[in-house]
PDB file of C-alpha atoms and ligand atoms in Angstrom:
ATOM      1  CA  MET A   1       0.287  -0.106   0.400  1.00 77.00           C
ATOM      2  CA  LYS A   2       1.295   3.282  -0.980  1.00 89.00           C
ATOM      3  CA  MET A   3       0.662   5.412   2.051  1.00 96.00           C
ATOM      4  CA  ILE A   4       3.528   7.391   2.765  1.00 98.00           C
ATOM      5  CA  PHE A   5       3.333  11.142   2.450  1.00 98.00           C
ATOM      6  CA  ASP A   6       7.093  12.677   3.050  1.00 98.00           C
ATOM      7  CA  THR A   7       6.174  16.770   3.430  1.00 98.00           C
ATOM      8  CA  HIS A   8       9.723  17.412   3.419  1.00 98.00           C
ATOM      9  CA  ALA A   9      12.692  16.296   1.864  1.00 98.00           C
ATOM     10  CA  HIS A  10      15.951  17.229  -0.358  1.00 98.00           C
ATOM     11  CA  TYR A  11      16.189  14.772  -3.085  1.00 98.00           C
ATOM     12  CA  ASP A  12      18.019  17.633  -5.081  1.00 97.00           C
ATOM     13  CA  ASP A  13      20.698  16.751  -2.951  1.00 97.00           C
ATOM     14  CA  LYS A  14      24.059  15.273  -4.166  1.00 97.00           C
ATOM     15  CA  ALA A  15      23.404  12.570  -1.806  1.00 98.00           C
ATOM     16  CA  PHE A  16      21.024  11.107  -4.724  1.00 98.00           C
ATOM     17  CA  ASP A  17      23.722  11.877  -7.505  1.00 98.00           C
ATOM     18  CA  SER A  18      24.855   8.383  -7.679  1.00 98.00           C
ATOM     19  CA  ASP A  19      20.799   6.828  -8.284  1.00 98.00           C
ATOM     20  CA  ARG A  20      18.377   9.419  -7.672  1.00 98.00           C
ATOM     21  CA  ASP A  21      15.863   8.480 -10.503  1.00 97.00           C
ATOM     22  CA  GLU A  22      16.101   5.082  -9.916  1.00 98.00           C
ATOM     23  CA  LEU A  23      15.575   5.401  -6.452  1.00 98.00           C
ATOM     24  CA  LEU A  24      12.011   7.625  -6.936  1.00 98.00           C
ATOM     25  CA  ALA A  25      10.989   5.386  -9.564  1.00 98.00           C
ATOM     26  CA  ASN A  26      11.110   2.634  -6.780  1.00 98.00           C
ATOM     27  CA  LEU A  27      10.156   4.645  -4.129  1.00 98.00           C
ATOM     28  CA  PHE A  28       7.055   5.796  -5.988  1.00 98.00           C
ATOM     29  CA  SER A  29       5.952   2.224  -7.371  1.00 97.00           C
ATOM     30  CA  ASP A  30       6.606   0.938  -3.690  1.00 96.00           C
ATOM     31  CA  SER A  31       5.594   2.388  -0.578  1.00 96.00           C
ATOM     32  CA  VAL A  32       5.449   5.828  -1.466  1.00 98.00           C
ATOM     33  CA  ALA A  33       1.899   8.158  -1.978  1.00 98.00           C
ATOM     34  CA  TYR A  34       3.634  11.536  -2.261  1.00 98.00           C
ATOM     35  CA  ILE A  35       6.372  13.706  -1.583  1.00 98.00           C
ATOM     36  CA  VAL A  36       6.978  17.596  -1.425  1.00 98.00           C
ATOM     37  CA  ASN A  37      10.823  18.259  -1.974  1.00 98.00           C
ATOM     38  CA  GLN A  38      11.661  21.424  -0.579  1.00 98.00           C
ATOM     39  CA  GLY A  39      13.761  24.511  -1.972  1.00 98.00           C
ATOM     40  CA  THR A  40      16.651  25.997   0.447  1.00 97.00           C
ATOM     41  CA  ASP A  41      18.191  28.794  -2.515  1.00 97.00           C
ATOM     42  CA  LEU A  42      16.583  29.760  -6.047  1.00 97.00           C
ATOM     43  CA  GLU A  43      18.916  27.196  -8.040  1.00 97.00           C
ATOM     44  CA  LEU A  44      17.858  24.325  -6.143  1.00 97.00           C
ATOM     45  CA  SER A  45      14.065  25.981  -5.675  1.00 98.00           C
ATOM     46  CA  GLU A  46      14.345  25.484  -9.808  1.00 98.00           C
ATOM     47  CA  TYR A  47      15.520  21.672  -9.544  1.00 98.00           C
ATOM     48  CA  GLY A  48      13.222  20.971  -7.552  1.00 98.00           C
ATOM     49  CA  ILE A  49      10.240  21.789 -10.518  1.00 98.00           C
ATOM     50  CA  ARG A  50      12.530  20.083 -12.653  1.00 98.00           C
ATOM     51  CA  LEU A  51      12.198  17.231 -10.384  1.00 97.00           C
ATOM     52  CA  ALA A  52       8.542  17.708  -9.417  1.00 98.00           C
ATOM     53  CA  GLU A  53       7.847  17.415 -13.532  1.00 98.00           C
ATOM     54  CA  ARG A  54       9.501  14.629 -13.880  1.00 97.00           C
ATOM     55  CA  TYR A  55       6.979  12.113 -11.469  1.00 97.00           C
ATOM     56  CA  GLU A  56       3.197  12.431 -10.992  1.00 97.00           C
ATOM     57  CA  ASN A  57       3.008  12.083  -7.151  1.00 98.00           C
ATOM     58  CA  MET A  58       6.542  14.640  -6.699  1.00 98.00           C
ATOM     59  CA  TYR A  59       5.631  18.490  -5.331  1.00 98.00           C
ATOM     60  CA  CYS A  60       8.037  21.072  -4.442  1.00 98.00           C
ATOM     61  CA  ALA A  61       8.128  23.762  -2.478  1.00 98.00           C
ATOM     62  CA  VAL A  62      10.109  26.888  -3.275  1.00 98.00           C
ATOM     63  CA  GLY A  63      12.000  29.081  -1.018  1.00 98.00           C
ATOM     64  CA  ILE A  64      15.312  30.472   0.539  1.00 98.00           C
ATOM     65  CA  HIS A  65      16.939  28.756   3.513  1.00 97.00           C
ATOM     66  CA  PRO A  66      17.878  30.725   6.523  1.00 96.00           C
ATOM     67  CA  GLU A  67      21.408  29.226   5.826  1.00 95.00           C
ATOM     68  CA  ASN A  68      21.845  30.733   2.203  1.00 95.00           C
ATOM     69  CA  ILE A  69      19.863  34.103   3.362  1.00 92.00           C
ATOM     70  CA  THR A  70      23.769  35.656   3.076  1.00 88.00           C
ATOM     71  CA  GLU A  71      23.370  36.504  -0.551  1.00 84.00           C
ATOM     72  CA  THR A  72      19.838  37.398  -0.939  1.00 90.00           C
ATOM     73  CA  SER A  73      18.028  40.335  -2.169  1.00 90.00           C
ATOM     74  CA  LEU A  74      14.884  41.310  -2.011  1.00 90.00           C
ATOM     75  CA  ASP A  75      14.696  40.705  -5.557  1.00 95.00           C
ATOM     76  CA  ASP A  76      15.053  36.645  -5.299  1.00 96.00           C
ATOM     77  CA  ILE A  77      11.722  37.112  -3.460  1.00 97.00           C
ATOM     78  CA  GLN A  78      10.270  38.463  -6.934  1.00 97.00           C
ATOM     79  CA  LYS A  79      11.721  35.280  -8.612  1.00 98.00           C
ATOM     80  CA  ILE A  80      10.224  32.999  -5.928  1.00 98.00           C
ATOM     81  CA  LYS A  81       7.038  34.338  -6.469  1.00 98.00           C
ATOM     82  CA  ARG A  82       7.358  33.907  -9.727  1.00 98.00           C
ATOM     83  CA  MET A  83       8.319  30.151  -9.202  1.00 98.00           C
ATOM     84  CA  ALA A  84       5.620  29.872  -7.443  1.00 98.00           C
ATOM     85  CA  SER A  85       3.492  29.952  -9.877  1.00 98.00           C
ATOM     86  CA  HIS A  86       4.159  26.336 -11.357  1.00 98.00           C
ATOM     87  CA  SER A  87       1.517  23.800 -10.855  1.00 98.00           C
ATOM     88  CA  LYS A  88       3.757  21.458  -8.822  1.00 98.00           C
ATOM     89  CA  VAL A  89       4.966  24.076  -6.201  1.00 98.00           C
ATOM     90  CA  VAL A  90       2.299  23.976  -3.374  1.00 98.00           C
ATOM     91  CA  ALA A  91       4.214  25.634  -0.979  1.00 98.00           C
ATOM     92  CA  ILE A  92       6.757  28.025   0.341  1.00 98.00           C
ATOM     93  CA  GLY A  93       9.861  26.698   1.755  1.00 97.00           C
ATOM     94  CA  GLU A  94      12.140  26.209   3.537  1.00 98.00           C
ATOM     95  CA  ILE A  95      11.953  28.769   5.426  1.00 98.00           C
ATOM     96  CA  GLY A  96      12.850  30.472   9.040  1.00 98.00           C
ATOM     97  CA  LEU A  97      15.067  31.015  11.427  1.00 98.00           C
ATOM     98  CA  ASP A  98      18.964  29.214  12.570  1.00 97.00           C
ATOM     99  CA  TYR A  99      20.454  30.502  15.402  1.00 97.00           C
ATOM    100  CA  TYR A 100      22.566  27.427  15.691  1.00 96.00           C
ATOM    101  CA  TRP A 101      24.863  28.674  13.082  1.00 94.00           C
ATOM    102  CA  ASP A 102      26.612  31.697  13.118  1.00 93.00           C
ATOM    103  CA  ILE A 103      24.409  33.969  10.346  1.00 94.00           C
ATOM    104  CA  PRO A 104      23.481  37.400  11.198  1.00 95.00           C
ATOM    105  CA  ARG A 105      19.728  37.349  12.776  1.00 96.00           C
ATOM    106  CA  GLU A 106      18.467  40.356  11.754  1.00 95.00           C
ATOM    107  CA  PRO A 107      18.762  39.618   7.965  1.00 95.00           C
ATOM    108  CA  GLN A 108      17.420  36.041   8.326  1.00 96.00           C
ATOM    109  CA  LYS A 109      14.128  37.488   9.947  1.00 97.00           C
ATOM    110  CA  LEU A 110      13.867  39.905   7.137  1.00 96.00           C
ATOM    111  CA  ILE A 111      14.238  37.597   4.878  1.00 97.00           C
ATOM    112  CA  PHE A 112      11.546  35.129   6.755  1.00 98.00           C
ATOM    113  CA  GLU A 113       9.374  38.003   7.093  1.00 98.00           C
ATOM    114  CA  LYS A 114       9.086  38.697   3.500  1.00 98.00           C
ATOM    115  CA  GLN A 115       8.687  35.203   2.388  1.00 98.00           C
ATOM    116  CA  LEU A 116       5.695  34.687   5.220  1.00 98.00           C
ATOM    117  CA  GLU A 117       4.218  37.940   3.676  1.00 98.00           C
ATOM    118  CA  LEU A 118       4.729  36.420  -0.210  1.00 98.00           C
ATOM    119  CA  ALA A 119       3.189  33.066   1.061  1.00 98.00           C
ATOM    120  CA  ASN A 120      -0.007  34.748   2.521  1.00 98.00           C
ATOM    121  CA  GLU A 121      -0.371  36.876  -0.531  1.00 98.00           C
ATOM    122  CA  LEU A 122       0.079  34.341  -2.800  1.00 98.00           C
ATOM    123  CA  ASP A 123      -2.359  32.491  -0.053  1.00 98.00           C
ATOM    124  CA  MET A 124      -0.403  29.641   0.267  1.00 98.00           C
ATOM    125  CA  PRO A 125       1.171  27.426   3.168  1.00 98.00           C
ATOM    126  CA  VAL A 126       4.906  27.602   4.511  1.00 98.00           C
ATOM    127  CA  ASN A 127       7.350  25.499   5.832  1.00 98.00           C
ATOM    128  CA  VAL A 128       9.332  26.391   8.433  1.00 98.00           C
ATOM    129  CA  HIS A 129      12.768  25.822   9.587  1.00 98.00           C
ATOM    130  CA  ASP A 130      13.266  26.588  13.339  1.00 97.00           C
ATOM    131  CA  ARG A 131      16.523  25.657  14.924  1.00 96.00           C
ATOM    132  CA  GLU A 132      17.615  27.139  18.229  1.00 96.00           C
ATOM    133  CA  ALA A 133      14.951  30.135  17.564  1.00 97.00           C
ATOM    134  CA  HIS A 134      11.672  29.107  19.187  1.00 97.00           C
ATOM    135  CA  GLY A 135      11.169  32.396  20.592  1.00 97.00           C
ATOM    136  CA  ASP A 136      11.486  34.757  17.505  1.00 98.00           C
ATOM    137  CA  THR A 137       9.809  31.813  15.006  1.00 98.00           C
ATOM    138  CA  LEU A 138       6.733  31.827  17.318  1.00 97.00           C
ATOM    139  CA  GLU A 139       6.592  35.416  17.312  1.00 98.00           C
ATOM    140  CA  LEU A 140       6.836  35.479  13.472  1.00 98.00           C
ATOM    141  CA  ILE A 141       4.320  33.107  13.357  1.00 97.00           C
ATOM    142  CA  LYS A 142       2.044  35.199  15.094  1.00 98.00           C
ATOM    143  CA  LYS A 143       2.532  38.355  13.587  1.00 98.00           C
ATOM    144  CA  TYR A 144       1.911  36.319   9.874  1.00 98.00           C
ATOM    145  CA  LYS A 145      -0.637  33.945  10.757  1.00 98.00           C
ATOM    146  CA  PRO A 146       0.550  31.572   8.099  1.00 98.00           C
ATOM    147  CA  LYS A 147      -0.856  28.327   6.691  1.00 98.00           C
ATOM    148  CA  GLY A 148       1.558  25.375   6.739  1.00 98.00           C
ATOM    149  CA  ILE A 149       3.981  23.127   9.075  1.00 98.00           C
ATOM    150  CA  LEU A 150       6.683  23.983  11.516  1.00 98.00           C
ATOM    151  CA  HIS A 151       9.258  21.494  10.299  1.00 97.00           C
ATOM    152  CA  CYS A 152      11.583  18.974  12.492  1.00 95.00           C
ATOM    153  CA  PHE A 153       9.844  20.551  15.424  1.00 94.00           C
ATOM    154  CA  SER A 154      12.049  20.539  18.192  1.00 92.00           C
ATOM    155  CA  GLY A 155       9.922  23.475  20.506  1.00 93.00           C
ATOM    156  CA  SER A 156       8.162  21.980  23.684  1.00 95.00           C
ATOM    157  CA  VAL A 157       5.164  20.816  24.281  1.00 97.00           C
ATOM    158  CA  GLU A 158       3.872  24.833  25.352  1.00 97.00           C
ATOM    159  CA  MET A 159       4.982  25.816  21.655  1.00 96.00           C
ATOM    160  CA  ALA A 160       3.505  22.931  20.237  1.00 97.00           C
ATOM    161  CA  GLU A 161       0.163  23.691  21.903  1.00 97.00           C
ATOM    162  CA  GLU A 162       0.178  27.701  20.463  1.00 97.00           C
ATOM    163  CA  VAL A 163       1.621  26.531  16.992  1.00 97.00           C
ATOM    164  CA  VAL A 164      -1.786  24.087  16.653  1.00 97.00           C
ATOM    165  CA  LYS A 165      -3.796  26.760  17.893  1.00 97.00           C
ATOM    166  CA  LEU A 166      -2.724  29.213  15.363  1.00 97.00           C
ATOM    167  CA  GLY A 167      -3.610  26.878  12.548  1.00 97.00           C
ATOM    168  CA  MET A 168      -0.446  25.263  11.498  1.00 98.00           C
ATOM    169  CA  TYR A 169       0.970  21.372  11.682  1.00 98.00           C
ATOM    170  CA  ILE A 170       3.625  19.808  13.162  1.00 98.00           C
ATOM    171  CA  GLY A 171       6.207  17.931  11.328  1.00 98.00           C
ATOM    172  CA  MET A 172       7.731  15.069  12.648  1.00 98.00           C
ATOM    173  CA  GLY A 173      10.433  12.709  11.327  1.00 98.00           C
ATOM    174  CA  GLY A 174      13.285  10.935  12.529  1.00 97.00           C
ATOM    175  CA  VAL A 175      14.114  12.735  15.292  1.00 97.00           C
ATOM    176  CA  VAL A 176      11.273  10.989  17.200  1.00 97.00           C
ATOM    177  CA  THR A 177      13.083   7.073  17.029  1.00 97.00           C
ATOM    178  CA  PHE A 178      16.376   8.426  18.467  1.00 97.00           C
ATOM    179  CA  LYS A 179      17.352   7.654  22.213  1.00 93.00           C
ATOM    180  CA  ASN A 180      17.061  11.129  23.184  1.00 90.00           C
ATOM    181  CA  SER A 181      14.138  12.352  21.909  1.00 92.00           C
ATOM    182  CA  ARG A 182      11.997  12.782  24.899  1.00 93.00           C
ATOM    183  CA  LYS A 183      10.871  16.224  23.815  1.00 94.00           C
ATOM    184  CA  ALA A 184       9.467  14.488  20.805  1.00 96.00           C
ATOM    185  CA  VAL A 185       8.133  12.025  22.289  1.00 96.00           C
ATOM    186  CA  GLU A 186       6.043  14.737  24.873  1.00 97.00           C
ATOM    187  CA  VAL A 187       4.433  16.282  21.911  1.00 97.00           C
ATOM    188  CA  VAL A 188       3.360  13.522  19.661  1.00 98.00           C
ATOM    189  CA  LYS A 189       1.990  12.360  22.642  1.00 97.00           C
ATOM    190  CA  VAL A 190       0.092  15.523  23.613  1.00 97.00           C
ATOM    191  CA  ILE A 191      -0.586  16.725  20.057  1.00 97.00           C
ATOM    192  CA  PRO A 192      -3.631  15.386  18.043  1.00 97.00           C
ATOM    193  CA  LEU A 193      -2.935  13.208  14.962  1.00 98.00           C
ATOM    194  CA  GLU A 194      -4.867  15.291  12.868  1.00 97.00           C
ATOM    195  CA  ARG A 195      -2.140  17.948  13.290  1.00 98.00           C
ATOM    196  CA  LEU A 196       0.541  15.750  12.650  1.00 98.00           C
ATOM    197  CA  VAL A 197       2.669  15.310   9.453  1.00 98.00           C
ATOM    198  CA  LEU A 198       5.285  13.301   8.696  1.00 98.00           C
ATOM    199  CA  GLU A 199       8.626  13.979   6.726  1.00 98.00           C
ATOM    200  CA  THR A 200      11.938  12.704   6.248  1.00 98.00           C
ATOM    201  CA  ASP A 201      14.500  15.855   5.839  1.00 98.00           C
ATOM    202  CA  CYS A 202      16.514  13.746   3.492  1.00 98.00           C
ATOM    203  CA  PRO A 203      19.290  12.797   3.160  1.00 98.00           C
ATOM    204  CA  TYR A 204      19.460  13.911   6.737  1.00 97.00           C
ATOM    205  CA  LEU A 205      18.231  12.450   9.948  1.00 97.00           C
ATOM    206  CA  ALA A 206      17.254   8.925   9.201  1.00 97.00           C
ATOM    207  CA  PRO A 207      15.348   7.360  12.121  1.00 97.00           C
ATOM    208  CA  VAL A 208      16.555   4.424  14.251  1.00 97.00           C
ATOM    209  CA  PRO A 209      17.979   1.629  13.048  1.00 96.00           C
ATOM    210  CA  PHE A 210      19.353   3.516  10.111  1.00 97.00           C
ATOM    211  CA  ARG A 211      20.568   6.740  12.347  1.00 96.00           C
ATOM    212  CA  GLY A 212      23.419   7.981  10.640  1.00 96.00           C
ATOM    213  CA  LYS A 213      22.883   6.181   7.269  1.00 98.00           C
ATOM    214  CA  ARG A 214      21.241   8.185   3.980  1.00 98.00           C
ATOM    215  CA  ASN A 215      17.553   8.690   4.404  1.00 98.00           C
ATOM    216  CA  ASP A 216      14.759   8.644   2.039  1.00 98.00           C
ATOM    217  CA  SER A 217      10.907   8.541   2.471  1.00 98.00           C
ATOM    218  CA  SER A 218      10.237   4.860   2.754  1.00 98.00           C
ATOM    219  CA  MET A 219      11.767   4.870   5.999  1.00 98.00           C
ATOM    220  CA  ILE A 220       8.372   6.903   7.166  1.00 98.00           C
ATOM    221  CA  GLN A 221       7.513   4.055   7.841  1.00 98.00           C
ATOM    222  CA  TYR A 222       9.749   3.314  11.366  1.00 98.00           C
ATOM    223  CA  VAL A 223       8.316   7.205  12.378  1.00 98.00           C
ATOM    224  CA  ALA A 224       5.272   5.765  11.429  1.00 98.00           C
ATOM    225  CA  GLU A 225       5.622   2.808  13.724  1.00 98.00           C
ATOM    226  CA  LYS A 226       7.014   4.690  17.036  1.00 98.00           C
ATOM    227  CA  ILE A 227       4.063   7.513  16.582  1.00 98.00           C
ATOM    228  CA  ALA A 228       2.033   4.517  16.698  1.00 98.00           C
ATOM    229  CA  GLU A 229       3.644   2.820  19.862  1.00 98.00           C
ATOM    230  CA  ILE A 230       3.674   6.668  21.352  1.00 98.00           C
ATOM    231  CA  LYS A 231      -0.098   6.833  20.448  1.00 98.00           C
ATOM    232  CA  ASN A 232      -0.860   3.257  21.403  1.00 98.00           C
ATOM    233  CA  ILE A 233      -2.288   3.154  17.861  1.00 98.00           C
ATOM    234  CA  SER A 234      -1.468   1.488  14.387  1.00 98.00           C
ATOM    235  CA  ALA A 235       1.014   2.363  12.307  1.00 98.00           C
ATOM    236  CA  GLU A 236      -1.501   2.676   9.404  1.00 97.00           C
ATOM    237  CA  GLU A 237      -4.223   4.797  10.979  1.00 98.00           C
ATOM    238  CA  VAL A 238      -0.436   7.047  11.580  1.00 98.00           C
ATOM    239  CA  LEU A 239       0.202   6.763   7.699  1.00 98.00           C
ATOM    240  CA  GLU A 240      -3.531   6.932   6.772  1.00 98.00           C
ATOM    241  CA  GLU A 241      -4.324  10.164   8.894  1.00 98.00           C
ATOM    242  CA  THR A 242      -1.276  11.923   8.352  1.00 98.00           C
ATOM    243  CA  LEU A 243      -1.264  11.254   4.926  1.00 98.00           C
ATOM    244  CA  HIS A 244      -5.058  12.913   4.817  1.00 98.00           C
ATOM    245  CA  ASN A 245      -3.474  15.771   6.762  1.00 98.00           C
ATOM    246  CA  ALA A 246      -0.625  16.472   4.333  1.00 98.00           C
ATOM    247  CA  LYS A 247      -2.974  16.486   1.685  1.00 98.00           C
ATOM    248  CA  ARG A 248      -4.938  19.178   3.577  1.00 98.00           C
ATOM    249  CA  VAL A 249      -1.905  21.407   4.229  1.00 98.00           C
ATOM    250  CA  TYR A 250      -1.149  21.151   0.424  1.00 98.00           C
ATOM    251  CA  SER A 251      -4.034  21.128  -1.186  1.00 98.00           C
ATOM    252  CA  ILE A 252      -2.710  18.394  -3.187  1.00 97.00           C
TER     253      ILE A 252
HETATM  254 NI1   NI B 301      15.469  20.548   5.362  1.00 93.41          NI
END
């Protein structure tokens, strides 16, 4: 059964250069129903569109990742806007704040805000990256009230509840299977299944028992099994419900 919806992937990554087409063809003929590839800069957003054109059930988000904002001009936001009119583009992403790396914060916020504005203007969802920037991320989500997903959620239960109250979905991936994932487990316990979506962030964050290896969308099965165990339901129910949620978020 094809029940996996990978809401956040990076199949443009060079980790897939040796077997990208073979892998994607296999995933789509096996367990994967849909994939949304995320853009991280102009060039890779464009690449994501070309990739999505090749597979019926592959879609993409276009956007500028906070790690790539240093060379970004406001002109680039207009380029993102033009790309977003393509029929396979379903969101603005991956956008957000990253305070883990030493990247100037004010420019990060500016580019994030411009992209939040753009998403609202186009009435599109966003896919938000928040790494060690919970306070500012929440503040900007409250200010712009975007639709969409807070991906690879790493905040507290309280933050998750606020995000859900604001109408967004929580993205869960391999991290929930890690030994030190106490916070993610708590979030999964408290947040209702109808507000969770599944993701890989591949090639990174492969779930246990593949931690450290190259991740791909089929491994979402292990994430679903872990969430099923936490919520005391079946993995099929997790996959089915989160697939519906993701289709709703991305209007697919
Ligand atoms: Ni990502």
